[in-house]
Short mmCIF file of C-alpha atoms in Angstrom, two decimals:
data_model
loop_
_atom_site.label_atom_id
_atom_site.label_comp_id
_atom_site.label_asym_id
_atom_site.label_seq_id
_atom_site.Cartn_x
_atom_site.Cartn_y
_atom_site.Cartn_z
CA UNK A 1 4.76 9.26 -14.43
CA UNK A 2 1.21 8.41 -13.47
CA UNK A 3 -0.03 5.37 -11.69
CA UNK A 4 -3.62 4.38 -12.48
CA UNK A 5 -5.03 2.40 -9.69
CA UNK A 6 -8.04 1.15 -7.75
CA UNK A 7 -8.47 -0.51 -4.26
CA UNK A 8 -8.41 -4.00 -5.46
CA UNK A 9 -5.78 -6.34 -4.58
CA UNK A 10 -3.28 -6.00 -7.46
CA UNK A 11 -3.58 -2.10 -7.93
CA UNK A 12 -3.33 -1.90 -4.09
CA UNK A 13 0.04 -3.85 -4.37
CA UNK A 14 1.30 -1.43 -7.05
CA UNK A 15 0.26 1.62 -4.90
CA UNK A 16 1.95 0.10 -1.77
CA UNK A 17 5.13 -0.53 -3.77
CA UNK A 18 5.10 3.18 -5.01
CA UNK A 19 4.51 4.49 -1.56
CA UNK A 20 7.15 2.41 -0.05
CA UNK A 21 9.77 3.59 -2.55
CA UNK A 22 8.69 7.15 -2.42
CA UNK A 23 8.26 6.99 -6.11
CA UNK A 24 7.90 10.10 -8.18
CA UNK A 25 4.58 9.17 -9.50
CA UNK A 26 1.01 10.86 -9.71
CA UNK A 27 -1.72 8.66 -8.49
CA UNK A 28 -5.03 8.64 -10.30
CA UNK A 29 -8.07 6.47 -9.32
CA UNK A 30 -9.54 4.81 -12.37
CA UNK A 31 -12.21 2.67 -13.25
CA UNK A 32 -11.51 1.37 -16.89
CA UNK A 33 -14.71 -1.08 -17.09
CA UNK A 34 -16.89 1.86 -16.10
CA UNK A 35 -19.25 3.11 -18.97
CA UNK A 36 -17.47 5.36 -21.22
CA UNK A 37 -13.96 4.55 -19.88
CA UNK A 38 -12.76 1.74 -22.15
CA UNK A 39 -11.79 3.69 -24.95
CA UNK A 40 -9.54 5.90 -22.81
CA UNK A 41 -7.73 2.89 -21.29
CA UNK A 42 -7.69 0.38 -23.75
CA UNK A 43 -4.42 2.00 -25.45
CA UNK A 44 -2.80 1.97 -22.28
CA UNK A 45 -3.53 -1.70 -21.45
CA UNK A 46 -5.49 -3.95 -24.03
CA UNK A 47 -6.83 -5.96 -20.98
CA UNK A 48 -8.27 -2.94 -19.29
CA UNK A 49 -6.89 -4.06 -15.90
CA UNK A 50 -5.20 -2.12 -13.16
CA UNK A 51 -2.44 -1.14 -12.22
CA UNK A 52 -1.32 0.90 -15.29
CA UNK A 53 2.04 3.02 -14.99
CA UNK A 54 2.32 5.83 -17.71
CA UNK A 55 5.41 7.79 -18.48
CA UNK A 56 7.43 9.02 -21.48
CA UNK A 57 4.77 8.21 -23.78
CA UNK A 58 4.73 4.51 -22.80
CA UNK A 59 2.51 2.40 -20.56
CA UNK A 60 3.38 -0.48 -18.49
CA UNK A 61 0.97 -3.02 -16.88
CA UNK A 62 0.93 -5.82 -14.47
CA UNK A 63 1.99 -5.18 -10.74
CA UNK A 64 5.19 -7.18 -11.05
CA UNK A 65 6.56 -5.13 -13.98
CA UNK A 66 5.48 -1.94 -12.38
CA UNK A 67 7.28 -2.97 -9.00
CA UNK A 68 10.60 -3.76 -11.02
CA UNK A 69 10.48 -0.49 -12.82
CA UNK A 70 9.76 1.59 -9.82
CA UNK A 71 12.49 -0.10 -7.80
CA UNK A 72 15.13 0.29 -10.59
CA UNK A 73 14.13 3.99 -10.83
CA UNK A 74 14.60 4.52 -7.07
CA UNK A 75 17.87 2.57 -7.17
CA UNK A 76 16.47 0.33 -4.45
CA UNK A 77 17.20 -3.35 -3.60
CA UNK A 78 13.56 -3.78 -2.81
CA UNK A 79 13.43 -5.60 -6.17
CA UNK A 80 16.47 -7.88 -5.57
CA UNK A 81 19.09 -8.06 -8.13
CA UNK A 82 22.47 -9.92 -8.38
CA UNK A 83 22.78 -12.98 -6.19
CA UNK A 84 19.55 -12.68 -4.43
CA UNK A 85 17.39 -12.22 -7.57
CA UNK A 86 16.95 -15.95 -8.16
CA UNK A 87 15.78 -16.40 -4.68
CA UNK A 88 13.22 -13.57 -5.17
CA UNK A 89 12.03 -14.94 -8.41
CA UNK A 90 11.45 -18.29 -6.91
CA UNK A 91 9.16 -16.77 -4.12
CA UNK A 92 7.34 -14.57 -6.84
CA UNK A 93 6.76 -17.71 -9.15
CA UNK A 94 5.71 -20.02 -6.25
CA UNK A 95 3.63 -17.65 -4.44
CA UNK A 96 1.37 -16.49 -7.41
CA UNK A 97 0.81 -20.25 -8.22
CA UNK A 98 0.15 -21.46 -4.90
CA UNK A 99 -0.19 -19.05 -1.91
CA UNK A 100 -1.71 -16.16 -3.49
CA UNK A 101 -3.55 -18.15 -6.09
CA UNK A 102 -5.34 -20.07 -3.18
CA UNK A 103 -6.09 -16.75 -1.49
CA UNK A 104 -7.38 -15.33 -4.47
CA UNK A 105 -9.78 -18.20 -5.01
CA UNK A 106 -11.38 -17.79 -1.69
CA UNK A 107 -11.30 -13.94 -1.69
CA UNK A 108 -13.08 -14.08 -5.23
CA UNK A 109 -16.00 -16.12 -3.89
CA UNK A 110 -16.35 -14.46 -0.39
CA UNK A 111 -15.31 -10.98 -1.33
CA UNK A 112 -15.46 -9.74 -5.07
CA UNK A 113 -18.50 -11.76 -6.24
CA UNK A 114 -20.32 -10.41 -3.29
CA UNK A 115 -19.07 -6.82 -3.61
CA UNK A 116 -20.13 -6.54 -7.29
CA UNK A 117 -23.23 -8.85 -7.26
CA UNK A 118 -21.70 -11.49 -9.62
CA UNK A 119 -23.38 -14.38 -8.18
CA UNK A 120 -23.81 -16.53 -5.15
CA UNK A 121 -20.76 -17.96 -3.16
CA UNK A 122 -19.57 -21.38 -4.67
CA UNK A 123 -18.89 -23.33 -1.64
CA UNK A 124 -17.01 -26.04 -3.78
CA UNK A 125 -14.67 -23.53 -4.91
CA UNK A 126 -14.22 -22.05 -1.40
CA UNK A 127 -13.29 -25.49 -0.15
CA UNK A 128 -10.91 -26.09 -2.95
CA UNK A 129 -9.33 -22.74 -2.14
CA UNK A 130 -9.14 -23.51 1.35
CA UNK A 131 -7.35 -26.89 0.70
CA UNK A 132 -4.80 -25.25 -1.50
CA UNK A 133 -4.30 -22.44 0.96
CA UNK A 134 -3.57 -25.02 3.76
CA UNK A 135 -0.93 -26.82 1.51
CA UNK A 136 0.67 -23.58 0.58
CA UNK A 137 0.53 -22.14 3.97
CA UNK A 138 2.32 -25.09 5.49
CA UNK A 139 5.07 -24.79 2.98
CA UNK A 140 5.29 -20.89 3.66
CA UNK A 141 5.22 -21.69 7.46
CA UNK A 142 8.15 -23.72 7.24
CA UNK A 143 10.24 -21.25 5.45
CA UNK A 144 9.24 -18.53 7.54
CA UNK A 145 10.07 -20.38 10.85
CA UNK A 146 13.72 -20.10 9.94
CA UNK A 147 13.79 -16.56 8.61
CA UNK A 148 12.39 -13.04 9.30
CA UNK A 149 11.58 -12.17 5.70
CA UNK A 150 11.38 -14.28 2.48
CA UNK A 151 14.76 -13.05 0.99
CA UNK A 152 17.77 -12.45 3.10
CA UNK A 153 17.16 -10.16 6.24
CA UNK A 154 15.18 -7.20 4.88
CA UNK A 155 11.75 -6.94 3.23
CA UNK A 156 11.64 -7.19 -0.60
CA UNK A 157 9.00 -7.32 -3.33
CA UNK A 158 8.63 -11.07 -2.63
CA UNK A 159 7.07 -10.18 0.78
CA UNK A 160 4.70 -7.51 -0.75
CA UNK A 161 3.73 -9.99 -3.64
CA UNK A 162 3.13 -12.90 -1.38
CA UNK A 163 0.67 -11.02 0.86
CA UNK A 164 -1.27 -9.59 -2.05
CA UNK A 165 -4.71 -10.84 -0.90
CA UNK A 166 -4.20 -10.64 2.88
CA UNK A 167 -5.20 -7.15 3.55
CA UNK A 168 -8.85 -8.51 2.51
CA UNK A 169 -8.79 -11.28 4.88
CA UNK A 170 -11.54 -9.73 6.77
CA UNK A 171 -13.86 -10.93 3.90
CA UNK A 172 -11.78 -14.00 2.84
CA UNK A 173 -11.57 -15.44 6.47
CA UNK A 174 -8.68 -17.53 5.64
CA UNK A 175 -7.23 -19.42 8.53
CA UNK A 176 -4.11 -17.43 8.90
CA UNK A 177 -3.82 -17.82 12.67
CA UNK A 178 -3.31 -21.47 12.26
CA UNK A 179 0.21 -20.68 10.96
CA UNK A 180 2.19 -18.79 13.68
CA UNK A 181 5.19 -17.83 11.43
CA UNK A 182 3.21 -16.59 8.65
CA UNK A 183 0.93 -14.53 11.02
CA UNK A 184 4.20 -13.10 12.54
CA UNK A 185 5.53 -12.26 9.16
CA UNK A 186 2.42 -10.57 7.97
CA UNK A 187 2.25 -8.56 11.30
CA UNK A 188 5.75 -7.29 10.20
CA UNK A 189 4.27 -6.21 7.13
CA UNK A 190 1.37 -4.37 8.71
CA UNK A 191 4.03 -2.17 10.65
CA UNK A 192 5.02 -0.69 7.44
CA UNK A 193 3.08 2.41 6.80
CA UNK A 194 2.95 2.08 2.91
CA UNK A 195 1.62 -1.51 3.24
CA UNK A 196 -0.89 -0.85 5.96
CA UNK A 197 -2.46 2.02 4.51
CA UNK A 198 -1.21 2.85 0.87
CA UNK A 199 -4.11 4.97 0.19
CA UNK A 200 -3.59 7.58 2.84
CA UNK A 201 -4.13 11.02 1.37
CA UNK A 202 -5.07 9.78 -1.93
CA UNK A 203 -8.56 10.26 -3.59
CA UNK A 204 -9.65 6.65 -3.64
CA UNK A 205 -13.25 5.61 -3.00
CA UNK A 206 -13.93 2.80 -0.81
CA UNK A 207 -14.70 -0.66 -2.34
CA UNK A 208 -18.37 -1.62 -2.37
CA UNK A 209 -19.24 -3.25 0.95
CA UNK A 210 -19.80 -7.10 1.04
CA UNK A 211 -23.56 -7.55 2.01
CA UNK A 212 -24.46 -8.66 5.37
CA UNK A 213 -25.97 -11.81 4.51
CA UNK A 214 -22.88 -12.79 2.70
CA UNK A 215 -21.00 -12.87 5.90
CA UNK A 216 -21.02 -15.41 8.68
CA UNK A 217 -23.16 -15.20 11.58
#
């Protein structure tokens, strides 16, 4: 199988999962939106977004689906099944619509738009994202004050998915330190090699830098 990826948040998530599971995949850095690349990737994903997993003549896109497939292939409980699966699905669903979504809004304005010259930072959107982040982080804080990981007593895909945008907090500047249990939980994730540096040893060009003028003094 081959995993097409970039260094952006969702492709990074898929690579981290594959490295954590020691999945038998070949990694290939890709840029489907680059000139001349669309026709190659459109049959694999009509949205042209990454990550894309290709194997046995079929393609699978979306990080969650890829994580499920790789975990099943590895016979791992990283993607929870059985009695723990509803709990994992709850955190995946809530996280994507609340915590991760708020992180994404702020990161898009302060990070993505500035990296790719899409336009100036929309401060109203930043403030909206920060408000939503604080609301979601308070819920996550209460849950993590009583548990080490989101599902039972070991790391799962729910933890990886919830933290999708936190490796980019150097540019998003979300107030993570205001939530000690969330911060403690994320520090645990950072101790996992596959999460901390999923691109180690891979041909993976760095993201464009955020211009200095877009950063606070």
